Short mmCIF file of C-alpha atoms in Angstrom, two decimals:
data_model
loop_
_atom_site.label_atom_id
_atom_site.label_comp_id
_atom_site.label_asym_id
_atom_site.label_seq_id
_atom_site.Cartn_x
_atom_site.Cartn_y
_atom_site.Cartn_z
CA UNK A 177 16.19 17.95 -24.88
CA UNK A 178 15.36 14.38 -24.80
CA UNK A 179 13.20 12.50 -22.38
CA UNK A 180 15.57 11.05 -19.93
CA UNK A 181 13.18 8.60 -18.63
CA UNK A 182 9.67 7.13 -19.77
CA UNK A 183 8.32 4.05 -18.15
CA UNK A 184 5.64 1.92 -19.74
CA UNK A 185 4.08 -0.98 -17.10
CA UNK A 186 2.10 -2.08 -15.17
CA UNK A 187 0.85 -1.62 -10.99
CA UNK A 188 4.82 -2.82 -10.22
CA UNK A 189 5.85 0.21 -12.59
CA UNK A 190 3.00 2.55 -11.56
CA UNK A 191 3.92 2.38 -7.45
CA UNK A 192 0.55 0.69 -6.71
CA UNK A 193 0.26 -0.62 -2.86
CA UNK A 194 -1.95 -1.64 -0.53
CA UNK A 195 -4.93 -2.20 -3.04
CA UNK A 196 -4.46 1.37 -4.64
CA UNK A 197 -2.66 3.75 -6.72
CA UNK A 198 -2.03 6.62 -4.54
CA UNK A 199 1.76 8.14 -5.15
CA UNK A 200 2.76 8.16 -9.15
CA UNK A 201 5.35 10.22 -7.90
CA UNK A 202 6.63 7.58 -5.05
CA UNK A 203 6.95 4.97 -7.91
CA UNK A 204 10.52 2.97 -8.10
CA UNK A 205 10.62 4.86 -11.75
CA UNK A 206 10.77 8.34 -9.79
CA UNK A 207 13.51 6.79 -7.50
CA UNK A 208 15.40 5.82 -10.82
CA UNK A 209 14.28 9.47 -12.37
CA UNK A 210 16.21 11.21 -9.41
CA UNK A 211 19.08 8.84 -9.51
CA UNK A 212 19.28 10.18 -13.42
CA UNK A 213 19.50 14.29 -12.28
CA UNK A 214 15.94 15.07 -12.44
CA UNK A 215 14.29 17.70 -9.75
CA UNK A 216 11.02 17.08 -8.31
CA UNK A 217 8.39 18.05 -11.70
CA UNK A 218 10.80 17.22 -14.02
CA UNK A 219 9.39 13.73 -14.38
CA UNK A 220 5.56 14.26 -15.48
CA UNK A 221 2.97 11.44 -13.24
CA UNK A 222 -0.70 11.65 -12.98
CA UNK A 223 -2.22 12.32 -9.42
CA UNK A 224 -4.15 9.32 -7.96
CA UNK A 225 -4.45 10.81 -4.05
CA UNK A 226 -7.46 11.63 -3.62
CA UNK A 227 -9.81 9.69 -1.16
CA UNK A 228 -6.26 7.81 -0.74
CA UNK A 229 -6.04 6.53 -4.26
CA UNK A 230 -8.01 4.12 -6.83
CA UNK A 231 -9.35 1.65 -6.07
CA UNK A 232 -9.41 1.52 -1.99
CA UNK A 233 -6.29 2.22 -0.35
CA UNK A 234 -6.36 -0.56 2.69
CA UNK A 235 -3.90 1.38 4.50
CA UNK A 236 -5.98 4.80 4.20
CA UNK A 237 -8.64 2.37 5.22
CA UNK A 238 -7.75 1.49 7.85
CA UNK A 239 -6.01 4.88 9.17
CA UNK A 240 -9.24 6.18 9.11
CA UNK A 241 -10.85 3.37 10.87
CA UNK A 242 -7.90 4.46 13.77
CA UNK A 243 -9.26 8.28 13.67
CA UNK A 244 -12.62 7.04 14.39
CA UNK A 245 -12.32 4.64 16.73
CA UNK A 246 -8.95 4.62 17.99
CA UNK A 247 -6.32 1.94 18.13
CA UNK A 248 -8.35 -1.20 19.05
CA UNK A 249 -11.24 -2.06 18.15
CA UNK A 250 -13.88 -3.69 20.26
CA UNK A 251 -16.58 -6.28 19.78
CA UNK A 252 -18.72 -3.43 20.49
CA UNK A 253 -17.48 -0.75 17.54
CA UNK A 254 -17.16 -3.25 14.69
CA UNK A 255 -21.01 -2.64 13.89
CA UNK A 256 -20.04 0.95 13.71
CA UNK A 257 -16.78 0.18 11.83
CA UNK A 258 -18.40 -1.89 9.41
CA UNK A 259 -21.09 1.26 8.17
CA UNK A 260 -17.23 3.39 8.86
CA UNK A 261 -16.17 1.20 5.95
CA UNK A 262 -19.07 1.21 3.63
CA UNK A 263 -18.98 5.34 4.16
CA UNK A 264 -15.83 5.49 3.16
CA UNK A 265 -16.17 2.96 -0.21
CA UNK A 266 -18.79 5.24 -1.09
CA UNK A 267 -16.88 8.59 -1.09
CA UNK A 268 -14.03 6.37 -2.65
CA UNK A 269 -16.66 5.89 -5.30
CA UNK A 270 -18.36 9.40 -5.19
CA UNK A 271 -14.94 10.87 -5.91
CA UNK A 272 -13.36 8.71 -8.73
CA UNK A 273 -16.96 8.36 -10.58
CA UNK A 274 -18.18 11.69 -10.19
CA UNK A 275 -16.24 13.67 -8.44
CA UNK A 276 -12.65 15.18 -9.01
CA UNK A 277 -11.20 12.28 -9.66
CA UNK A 278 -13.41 12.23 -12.69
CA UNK A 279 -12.64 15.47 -14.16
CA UNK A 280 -10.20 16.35 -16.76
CA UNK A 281 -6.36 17.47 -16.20
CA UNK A 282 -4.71 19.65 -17.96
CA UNK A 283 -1.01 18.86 -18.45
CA UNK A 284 2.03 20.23 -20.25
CA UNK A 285 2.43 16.91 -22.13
CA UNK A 286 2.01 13.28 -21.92
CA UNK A 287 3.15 11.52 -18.67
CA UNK A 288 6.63 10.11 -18.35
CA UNK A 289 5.33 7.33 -16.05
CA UNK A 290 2.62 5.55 -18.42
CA UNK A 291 2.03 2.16 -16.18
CA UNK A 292 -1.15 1.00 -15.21
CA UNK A 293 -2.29 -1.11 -13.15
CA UNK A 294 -3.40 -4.52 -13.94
CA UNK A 295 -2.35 -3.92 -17.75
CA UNK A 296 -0.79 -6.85 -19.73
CA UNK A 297 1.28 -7.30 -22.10
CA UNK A 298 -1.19 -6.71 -25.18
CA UNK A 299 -2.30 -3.94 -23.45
CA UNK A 300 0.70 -1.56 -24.03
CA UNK A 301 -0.55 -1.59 -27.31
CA UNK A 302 -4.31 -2.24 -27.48
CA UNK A 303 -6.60 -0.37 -24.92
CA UNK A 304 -6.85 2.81 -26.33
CA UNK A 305 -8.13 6.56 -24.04
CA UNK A 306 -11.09 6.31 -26.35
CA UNK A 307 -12.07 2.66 -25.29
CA UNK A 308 -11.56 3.13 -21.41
CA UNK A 309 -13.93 6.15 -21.89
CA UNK A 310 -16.63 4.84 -23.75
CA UNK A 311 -16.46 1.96 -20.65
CA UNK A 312 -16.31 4.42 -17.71
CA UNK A 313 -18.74 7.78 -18.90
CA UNK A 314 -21.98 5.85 -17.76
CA UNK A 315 -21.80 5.22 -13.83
CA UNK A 316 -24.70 5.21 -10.96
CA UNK A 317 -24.11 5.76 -7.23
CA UNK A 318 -23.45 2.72 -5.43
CA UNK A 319 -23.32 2.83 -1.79
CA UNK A 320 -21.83 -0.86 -1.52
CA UNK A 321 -19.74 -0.45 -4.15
CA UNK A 322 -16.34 0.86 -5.20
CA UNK A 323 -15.33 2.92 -7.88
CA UNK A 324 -16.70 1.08 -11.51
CA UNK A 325 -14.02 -0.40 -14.35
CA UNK A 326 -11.27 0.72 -11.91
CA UNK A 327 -8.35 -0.18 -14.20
CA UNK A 328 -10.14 1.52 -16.89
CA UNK A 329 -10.23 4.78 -15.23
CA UNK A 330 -6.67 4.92 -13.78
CA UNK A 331 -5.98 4.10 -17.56
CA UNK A 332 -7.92 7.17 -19.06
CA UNK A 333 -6.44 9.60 -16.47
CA UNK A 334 -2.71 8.29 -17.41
CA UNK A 335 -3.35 8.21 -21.10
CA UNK A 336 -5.29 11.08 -21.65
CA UNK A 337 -5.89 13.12 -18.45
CA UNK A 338 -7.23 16.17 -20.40
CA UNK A 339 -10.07 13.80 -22.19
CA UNK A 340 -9.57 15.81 -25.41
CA UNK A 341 -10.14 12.86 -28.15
CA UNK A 342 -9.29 14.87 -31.54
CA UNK A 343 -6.95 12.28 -32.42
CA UNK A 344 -5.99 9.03 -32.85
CA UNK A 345 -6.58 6.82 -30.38
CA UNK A 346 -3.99 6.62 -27.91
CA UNK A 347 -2.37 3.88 -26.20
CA UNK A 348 1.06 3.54 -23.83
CA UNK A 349 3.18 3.22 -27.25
CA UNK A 350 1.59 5.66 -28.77
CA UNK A 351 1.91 8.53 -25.66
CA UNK A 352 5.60 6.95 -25.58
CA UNK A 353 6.19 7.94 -29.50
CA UNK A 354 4.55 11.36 -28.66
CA UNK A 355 7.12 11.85 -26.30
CA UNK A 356 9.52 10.77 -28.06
CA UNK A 357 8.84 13.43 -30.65
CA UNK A 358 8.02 16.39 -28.45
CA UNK A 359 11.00 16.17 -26.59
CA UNK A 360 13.82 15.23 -29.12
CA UNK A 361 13.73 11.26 -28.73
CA UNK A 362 14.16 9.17 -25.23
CA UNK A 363 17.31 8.30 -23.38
CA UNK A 364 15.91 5.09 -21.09
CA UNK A 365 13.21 3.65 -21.73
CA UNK A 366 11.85 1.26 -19.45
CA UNK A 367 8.89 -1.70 -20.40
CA UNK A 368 7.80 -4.12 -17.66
CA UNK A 369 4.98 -5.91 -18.51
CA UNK A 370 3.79 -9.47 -18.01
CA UNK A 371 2.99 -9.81 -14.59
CA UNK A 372 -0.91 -9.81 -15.04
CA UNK A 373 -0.56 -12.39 -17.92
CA UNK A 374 -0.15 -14.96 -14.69
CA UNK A 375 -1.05 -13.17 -10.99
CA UNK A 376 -4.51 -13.54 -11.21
CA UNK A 377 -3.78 -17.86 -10.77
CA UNK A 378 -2.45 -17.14 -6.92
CA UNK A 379 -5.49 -14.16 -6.55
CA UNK A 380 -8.21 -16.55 -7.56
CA UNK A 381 -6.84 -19.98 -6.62
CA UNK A 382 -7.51 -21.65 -9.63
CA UNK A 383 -6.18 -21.79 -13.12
CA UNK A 384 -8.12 -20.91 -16.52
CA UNK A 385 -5.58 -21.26 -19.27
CA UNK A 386 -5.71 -19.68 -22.44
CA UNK A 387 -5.08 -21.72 -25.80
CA UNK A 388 -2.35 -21.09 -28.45
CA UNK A 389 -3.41 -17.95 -29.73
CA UNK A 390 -3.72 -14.93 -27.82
CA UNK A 391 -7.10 -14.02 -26.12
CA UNK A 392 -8.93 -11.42 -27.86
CA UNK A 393 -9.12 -7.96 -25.78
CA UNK A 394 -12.56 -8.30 -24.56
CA UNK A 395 -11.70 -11.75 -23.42
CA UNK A 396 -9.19 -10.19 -21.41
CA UNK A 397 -10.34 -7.46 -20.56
CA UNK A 398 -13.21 -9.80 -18.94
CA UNK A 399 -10.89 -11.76 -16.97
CA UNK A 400 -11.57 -14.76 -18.68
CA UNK A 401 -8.27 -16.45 -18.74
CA UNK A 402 -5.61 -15.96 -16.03
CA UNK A 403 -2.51 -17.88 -17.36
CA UNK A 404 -1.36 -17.53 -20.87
CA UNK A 405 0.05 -20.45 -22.95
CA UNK A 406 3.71 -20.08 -23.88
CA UNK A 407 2.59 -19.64 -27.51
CA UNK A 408 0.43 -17.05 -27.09
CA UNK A 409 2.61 -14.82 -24.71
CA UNK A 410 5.53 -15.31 -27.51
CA UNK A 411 2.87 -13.82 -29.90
CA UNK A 412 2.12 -10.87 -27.90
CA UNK A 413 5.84 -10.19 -26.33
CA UNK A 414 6.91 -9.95 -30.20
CA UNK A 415 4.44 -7.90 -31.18
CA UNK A 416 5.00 -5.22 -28.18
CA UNK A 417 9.03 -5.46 -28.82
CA UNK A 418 8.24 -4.61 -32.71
CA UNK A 419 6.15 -1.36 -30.54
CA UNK A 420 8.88 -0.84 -28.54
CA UNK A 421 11.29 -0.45 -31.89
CA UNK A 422 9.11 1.55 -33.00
CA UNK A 423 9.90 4.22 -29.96
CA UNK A 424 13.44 4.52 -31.10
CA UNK A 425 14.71 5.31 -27.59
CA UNK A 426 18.62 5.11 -26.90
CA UNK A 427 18.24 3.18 -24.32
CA UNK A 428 15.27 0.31 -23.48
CA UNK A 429 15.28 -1.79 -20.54
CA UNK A 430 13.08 -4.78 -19.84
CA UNK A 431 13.00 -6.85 -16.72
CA UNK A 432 11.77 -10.43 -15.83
CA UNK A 433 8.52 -11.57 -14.24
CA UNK A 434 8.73 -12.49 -10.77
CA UNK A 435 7.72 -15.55 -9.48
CA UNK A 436 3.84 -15.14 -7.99
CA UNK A 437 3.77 -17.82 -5.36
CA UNK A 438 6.45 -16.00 -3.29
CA UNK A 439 4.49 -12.83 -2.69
CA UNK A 440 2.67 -13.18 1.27
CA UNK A 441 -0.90 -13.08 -0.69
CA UNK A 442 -0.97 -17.08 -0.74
CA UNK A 443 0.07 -18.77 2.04
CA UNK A 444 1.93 -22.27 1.99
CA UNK A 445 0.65 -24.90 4.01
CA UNK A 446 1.79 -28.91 4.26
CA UNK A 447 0.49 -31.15 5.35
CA UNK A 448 0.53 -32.20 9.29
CA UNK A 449 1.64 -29.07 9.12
CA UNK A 450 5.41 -29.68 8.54
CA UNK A 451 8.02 -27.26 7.62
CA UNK A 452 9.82 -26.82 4.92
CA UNK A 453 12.72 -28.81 4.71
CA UNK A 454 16.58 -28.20 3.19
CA UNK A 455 16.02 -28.06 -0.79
CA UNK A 456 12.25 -28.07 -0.51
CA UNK A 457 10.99 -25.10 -2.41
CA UNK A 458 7.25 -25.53 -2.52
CA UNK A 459 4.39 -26.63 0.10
CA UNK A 460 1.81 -28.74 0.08
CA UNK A 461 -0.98 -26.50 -0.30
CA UNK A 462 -1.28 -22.70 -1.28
CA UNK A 463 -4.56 -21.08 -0.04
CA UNK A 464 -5.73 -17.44 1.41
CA UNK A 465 -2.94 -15.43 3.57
CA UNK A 466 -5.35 -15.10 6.59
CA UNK A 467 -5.88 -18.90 6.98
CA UNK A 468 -4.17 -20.67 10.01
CA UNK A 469 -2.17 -23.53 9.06
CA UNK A 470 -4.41 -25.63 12.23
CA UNK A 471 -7.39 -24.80 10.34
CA UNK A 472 -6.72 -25.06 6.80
CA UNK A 473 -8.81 -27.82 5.45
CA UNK A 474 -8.07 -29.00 1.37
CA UNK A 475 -11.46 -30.43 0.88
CA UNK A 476 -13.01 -27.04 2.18
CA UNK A 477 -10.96 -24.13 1.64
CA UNK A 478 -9.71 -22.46 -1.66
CA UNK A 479 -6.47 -23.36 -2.73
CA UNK A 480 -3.73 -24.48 -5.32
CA UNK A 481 -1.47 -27.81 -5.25
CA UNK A 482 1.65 -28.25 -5.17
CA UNK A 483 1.91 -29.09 -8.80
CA UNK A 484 -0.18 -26.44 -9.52
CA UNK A 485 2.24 -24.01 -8.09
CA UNK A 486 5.35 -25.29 -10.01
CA UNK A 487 3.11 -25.50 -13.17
CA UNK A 488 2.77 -21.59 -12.51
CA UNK A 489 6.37 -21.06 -11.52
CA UNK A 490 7.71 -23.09 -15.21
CA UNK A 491 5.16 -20.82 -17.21
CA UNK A 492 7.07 -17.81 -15.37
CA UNK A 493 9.62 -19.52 -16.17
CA UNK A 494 9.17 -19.81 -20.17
CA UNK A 495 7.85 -16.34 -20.44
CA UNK A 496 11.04 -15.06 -19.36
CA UNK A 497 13.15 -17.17 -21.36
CA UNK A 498 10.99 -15.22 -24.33
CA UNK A 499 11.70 -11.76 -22.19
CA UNK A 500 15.73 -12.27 -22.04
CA UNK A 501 15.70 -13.72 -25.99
CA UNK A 502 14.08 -10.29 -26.80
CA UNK A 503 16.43 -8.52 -25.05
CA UNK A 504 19.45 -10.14 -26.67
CA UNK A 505 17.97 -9.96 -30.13
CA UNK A 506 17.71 -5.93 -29.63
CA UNK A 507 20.54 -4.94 -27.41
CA UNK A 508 18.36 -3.91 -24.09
CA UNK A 509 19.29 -4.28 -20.52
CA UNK A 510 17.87 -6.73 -19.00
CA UNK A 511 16.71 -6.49 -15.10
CA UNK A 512 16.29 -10.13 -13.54
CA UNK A 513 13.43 -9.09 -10.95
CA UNK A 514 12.71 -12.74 -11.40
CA UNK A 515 15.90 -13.97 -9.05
CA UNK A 516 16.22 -11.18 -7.22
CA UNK A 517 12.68 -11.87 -5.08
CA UNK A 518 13.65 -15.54 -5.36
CA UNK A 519 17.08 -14.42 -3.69
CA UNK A 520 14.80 -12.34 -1.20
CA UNK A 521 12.23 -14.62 -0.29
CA UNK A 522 12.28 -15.22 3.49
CA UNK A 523 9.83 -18.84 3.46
CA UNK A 524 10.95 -19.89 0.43
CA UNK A 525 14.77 -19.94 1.37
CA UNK A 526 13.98 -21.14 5.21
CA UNK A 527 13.60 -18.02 6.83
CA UNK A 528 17.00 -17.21 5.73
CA UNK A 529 16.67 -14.84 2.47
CA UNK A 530 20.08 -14.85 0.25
CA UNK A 531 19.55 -11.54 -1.19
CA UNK A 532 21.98 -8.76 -0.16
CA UNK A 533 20.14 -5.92 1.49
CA UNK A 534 21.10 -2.40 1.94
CA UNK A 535 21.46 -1.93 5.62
CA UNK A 536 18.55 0.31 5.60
CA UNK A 537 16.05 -1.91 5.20
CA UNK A 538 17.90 -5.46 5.68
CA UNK A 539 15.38 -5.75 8.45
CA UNK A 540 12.88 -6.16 6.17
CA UNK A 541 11.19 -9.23 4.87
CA UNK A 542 8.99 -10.76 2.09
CA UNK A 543 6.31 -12.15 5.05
CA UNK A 544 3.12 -10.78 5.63
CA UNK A 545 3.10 -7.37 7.40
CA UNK A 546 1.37 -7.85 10.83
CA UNK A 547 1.95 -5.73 13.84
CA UNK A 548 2.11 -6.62 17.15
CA UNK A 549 0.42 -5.39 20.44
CA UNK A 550 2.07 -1.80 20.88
CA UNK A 551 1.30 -1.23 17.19
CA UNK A 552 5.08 -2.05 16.32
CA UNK A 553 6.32 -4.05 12.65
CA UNK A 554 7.22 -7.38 13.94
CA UNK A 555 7.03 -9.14 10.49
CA UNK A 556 7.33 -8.13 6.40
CA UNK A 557 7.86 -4.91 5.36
CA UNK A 558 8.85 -5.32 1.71
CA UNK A 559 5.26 -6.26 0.68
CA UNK A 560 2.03 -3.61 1.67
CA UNK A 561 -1.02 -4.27 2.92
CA UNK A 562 -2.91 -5.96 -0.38
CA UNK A 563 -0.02 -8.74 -0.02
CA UNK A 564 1.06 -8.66 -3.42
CA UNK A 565 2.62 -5.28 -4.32
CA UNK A 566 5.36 -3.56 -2.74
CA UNK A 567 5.99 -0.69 0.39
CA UNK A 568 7.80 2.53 -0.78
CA UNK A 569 11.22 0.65 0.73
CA UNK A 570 9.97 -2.44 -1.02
CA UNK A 571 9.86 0.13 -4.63
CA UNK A 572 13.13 1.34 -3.84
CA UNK A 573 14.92 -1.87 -3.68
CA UNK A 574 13.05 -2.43 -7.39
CA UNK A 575 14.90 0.61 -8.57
CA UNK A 576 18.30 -0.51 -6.98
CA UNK A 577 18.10 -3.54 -9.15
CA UNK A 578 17.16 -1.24 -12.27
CA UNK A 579 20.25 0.67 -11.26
CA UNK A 580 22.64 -1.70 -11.34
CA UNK A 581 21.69 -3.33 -14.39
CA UNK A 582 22.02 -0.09 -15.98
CA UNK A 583 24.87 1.23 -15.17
CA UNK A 584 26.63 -1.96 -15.56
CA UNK A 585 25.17 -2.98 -19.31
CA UNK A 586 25.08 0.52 -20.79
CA UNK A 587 27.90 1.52 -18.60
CA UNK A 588 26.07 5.01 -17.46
CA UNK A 589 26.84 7.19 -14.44
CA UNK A 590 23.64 7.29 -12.02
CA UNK A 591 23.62 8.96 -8.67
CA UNK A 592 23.40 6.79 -5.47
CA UNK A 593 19.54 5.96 -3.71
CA UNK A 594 19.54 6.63 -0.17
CA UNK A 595 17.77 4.13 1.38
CA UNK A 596 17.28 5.75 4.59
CA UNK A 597 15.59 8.71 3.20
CA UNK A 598 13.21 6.27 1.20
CA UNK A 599 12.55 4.57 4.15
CA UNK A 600 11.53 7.38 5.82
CA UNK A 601 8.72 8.27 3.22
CA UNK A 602 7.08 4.73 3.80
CA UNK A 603 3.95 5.29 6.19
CA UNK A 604 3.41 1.92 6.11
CA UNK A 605 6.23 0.53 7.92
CA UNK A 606 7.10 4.15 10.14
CA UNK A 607 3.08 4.58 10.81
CA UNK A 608 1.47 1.50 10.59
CA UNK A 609 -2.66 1.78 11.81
CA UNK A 610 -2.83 0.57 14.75
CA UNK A 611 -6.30 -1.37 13.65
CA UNK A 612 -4.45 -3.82 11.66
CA UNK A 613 -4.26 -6.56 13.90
CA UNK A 614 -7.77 -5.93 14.80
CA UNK A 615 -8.36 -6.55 10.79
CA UNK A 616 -6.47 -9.49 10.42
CA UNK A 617 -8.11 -10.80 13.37
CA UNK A 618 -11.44 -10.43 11.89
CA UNK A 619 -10.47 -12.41 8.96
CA UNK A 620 -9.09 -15.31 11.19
CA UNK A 621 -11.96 -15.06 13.21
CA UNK A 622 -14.32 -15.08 10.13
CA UNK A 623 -12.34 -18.12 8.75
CA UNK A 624 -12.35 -20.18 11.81
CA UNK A 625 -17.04 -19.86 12.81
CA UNK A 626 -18.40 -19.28 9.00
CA UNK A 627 -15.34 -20.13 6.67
CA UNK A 628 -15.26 -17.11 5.41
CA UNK A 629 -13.14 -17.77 1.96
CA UNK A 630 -15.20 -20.02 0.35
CA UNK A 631 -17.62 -16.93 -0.16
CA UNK A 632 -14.94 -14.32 -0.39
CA UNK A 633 -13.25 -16.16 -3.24
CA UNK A 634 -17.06 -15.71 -5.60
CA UNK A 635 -16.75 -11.93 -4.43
CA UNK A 636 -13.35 -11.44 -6.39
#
C-alpha cells in the first residue's frame, strides 16, 4: 500500500520549537498525516525527547529552572540557577553524545517525516548518514558545552537511526525513493526547503552573501554564507526538483519561504522611537528581541537597516518566484506560507493581523511570547520560546494552510483539524514556566549595565 505521506524539510517541517527538536510526532506533517486517515504509528518519526530534545529545549529549560527554584527567581538564586543551567547543558550533552540519544534505533523502515533542522536546500540531496557520522563519532565531555555538530546528529538519527552503513550513502531523496519502493510508491509528498538558505541574516545581524554559483557543502556546512544569490538558489532548487522527479510520488507539494524579518526574533525599532505608520512596512532598525526600544543604540548594538531588511525580504522574494515556476512547470501544489505569515503578522500590519484565524487560537499572535505577573500569556503565542519557530497551535495553523491547498488543487477529501484539541497539546501556551519573565528580565537587565549583545552576537 503506498506511502500516504512523506515529508522532506527542514526545522519548520520537522516540528522544531523553542531551540529544540523534541516532538517528531507533534510536527504540522503529523497534523496533516491524521487529517489523511492515519492512526497514531502509522506515520514513522524519529524520537528526539530525551533530556527535552536536541539541542536545548528553552522551554524544558526553563521548567526545570521552576522545579528547582520555584516561580520567581531572586537576586539571591540566580548564582544557583546559573550552575542549574550549566548542569543541565551538560546532561543535554551527556545524553545526545554519549548517552541514549547516541545509540542506534532499530526501525521497521525509513521515517516518513525526513526534515531536519537547519538543512537547506542542497542538503536534501547532499549530506549523506555516512558524512554526519564520520563528523559526530569523535566527541569529549564538555561541561560548558552543548551537544557537538547538533544538526549533524539529529540528521544521522533521521536518516539512518539503526547506523547500519552497508549501502549507499543515504540522503532525504534517497530514504524518500526507498520508501517509495518498499511501500508501493507515495501518494503526497511534501518538500519545504529554503528557509536556512536566508534565516541565518536576521540570527546573526549581518549579511555574508554568496556569489553566482552555489557554495560548496563544506562552505555551508561551515556557515560561511547566510544569503544565497538568486543564481545560485535557481541552481540548487533545479537540481532538488530533478530529485524530487525522481521520487515519482502522485502527489508533491511545495510551499513558499516566509518572510524572516516578521518572526519576534528581531525586533523593529525607529528612530525617536516612532511607530509604524499606515503603509509603512519596515522600521528603522532591526536588532536583538530583548532590546528596549529606549535603549537601543545603532552605533552600539547589533543590528540590520532598513534597506538591509527589504534587501532580505526581495531575495525571499525571488527565491519564491523560482519555488512557484517549479511548481507550475511539474504540476505540484503550491502552499503560499510566504503571505499567509505576512497576512498574520501582528507589527507588521499595525497590530491588526489580516489573516483569518480559527477561533481557537484567533487569540494568538506573531509577538514575542512574554507572560505576565500571575504567570498568564499576555502576548504571542504563534511563535515559541527561540522566537523564530512555531508553538504546537502555531504548527497546526501550518498544516491548515497545507490543507487547503490540497484539497483545493488536487481536489482530495481530508478530514477536518480540530484546533481546540491541538491547542490543548501546546505546553507552551497552557503551561508556560513561570521563570520566563524572570529570563527575559535578565536579558534586559544584562543589555541595559554591560550591553550584553555585542558579546552574545560572537557567541552564535
Amino acid at each position: 500500500m503506498p506511502a500516504k505521506l512523506v515529508v522532506i524539510g527542514d526545522s519548520l517541517s520537522q516540528g522544531f520549537a523553542s531551540l529544540a527538536v523534541t516532538r517528531v510526532d507533534e510536527s504540522f506533517g503529523a497534523i496533516l498525516a491524521k487529517c489523511l486517515g492515519l492512526k497514531a504509528g502509522e506515520w514513522r518519526t524519529p524520537d528526539f525527547s530525551g533530556q527535552g530534545g536536541l539541542p536545548l529545549n528553552l522551554e524544558w529549560l526553563a521548567s526545570e529552572l521552576a522545579g528547582a527554584f520555584g516561580n520567581d527567581l531572586t537576586r539571591f538564586e540566580w548564582g544557583g540557577a546559573v550552575f542549574k543551567i550549566t548542569e543541565l547543558m551538560d546532561r543535554s550533552e551527556d545524553y545526545w553524545e554519549r548517552g541514549v540519544g547516541s545509540r542506534p534505533v532499530a526501525t521497521s523502515g525509513p521515517y516518513h517525516n525526513l526534515a531536519v533542522w537547519g538543512f537547506k536546500v542542497a542538503d536534501a540531496y547532499a549530506v549523506t548518514d555516512q558524512l554526519c557520522y564520520e563528523k559526530t563519532r569523535d566527541s569529549r565531555d564538555d561541561f560548558f558545552g552543548l551537544p557537538s555538530e547538533p544538526k549533524l546528529r539529529t540528521a544521522l538519527r533521521v536518516l539512518n537511526s539503526a547506523q547500519q552503513f552497508e549501502r549507499e550513502p543515504q540522503t532525504q531523496i534517497s530514504r524518500a525513493r526507498e520508501i517509495a519502493k518498499q511501500e508501493g510508491g507515495i501518494e503526497n509528498l511534501i518538500v519545504w526547503l529554503g528557509t536556512n538558505n536566508v534565516l541565518a541574516t536576521v540570527l546573526d545581524l549581518e549579511i555574508r552573501e554568496t556569489g553566482k554559483s552555489p557554495p560548496s557543502l563544506a562552505e555551508s556546512l561551515a556557515d560561511k554564507f547566510n544569503l544565497w544569490s538568486v543564481e545560485a538558489f535557481r541552481a540548487e532548487y533545479d537540481q532538488l526538483v530533478e530529485q524530487v522527479l525522481s521520487i515519482k510520488a502522485r502527489r508533491v507539494i511545495v510551499a513558499t519561504i516566509p518572510h524572516v524579518t516578521i518572526p519576534p526574533v528581531t525586533r523593529g525599532v525607529n528612530k525617536g522611537r516612532a511607530v509604524l505608520k499606515e503603509g509603512q512596512k519596515y522600521f528603522d532598525y532591526y536588532t536583538r528581541f530583548f532590546i528596549r526600544d529606549n535603549s537601543f543604540d545603532a552605533s552600539r548594538d547589533p543590528h540590520l537597516t532598513q534597506t538591509e531588511a527589504r534587501r532580505i525580504d526581495e531575495r525571499i522574494d525571488a527565491f519564491n518566484k523560482i519555488i512557484a515556476a517549479a511548481a507550475k512547470a511539474n504540476g505540484w501544489c503550491l502552499v503560499d506560507m510566504c503571505d499567509a505569515l505576512d497576512r498574520a503578522a501582528f507589527r507588521r500590519n499595525l497590530g491588526k493581523p489580516i489573516y483569518d484565524f480559527p477561533p481557537a487560537i484567533s487569540d494568538l499572535t506573531t509577538q514575542l511570547f512574554q507572560i505576565d505577573k500571575n504567570g498568564k500569556r499576555n502576548s504571542g503565542g504563534l511563535f515559541s520560546l527561540d522566537a523564530v519557530h512555531p508553538t504546537h497551535s502555531g504548527y497546526a495553523l501550518i498544516a491548515h494552510e497545507f490543507r487547503k491547498a490540497m484539497m483545493d488543487y488536487y481536489k482530495m477529501k481530508m478530514g477536518e483539524i480540530d484546533f481546540a484539541a491541538e491547542r490543548a497539546k501546546d505546553s507552551l501556551i497552557n503551561h508556560p514556566p513561570r521563570t520566563l519573565d524572570d529570563i527575559f528580565g535578565m536579558f534586559q537587565t544584562l543589555e541595559s549595565r554591560f550591553h550584553f549583545s555585542r558579546w552574545m552576537i560572537k557567541g552564535m
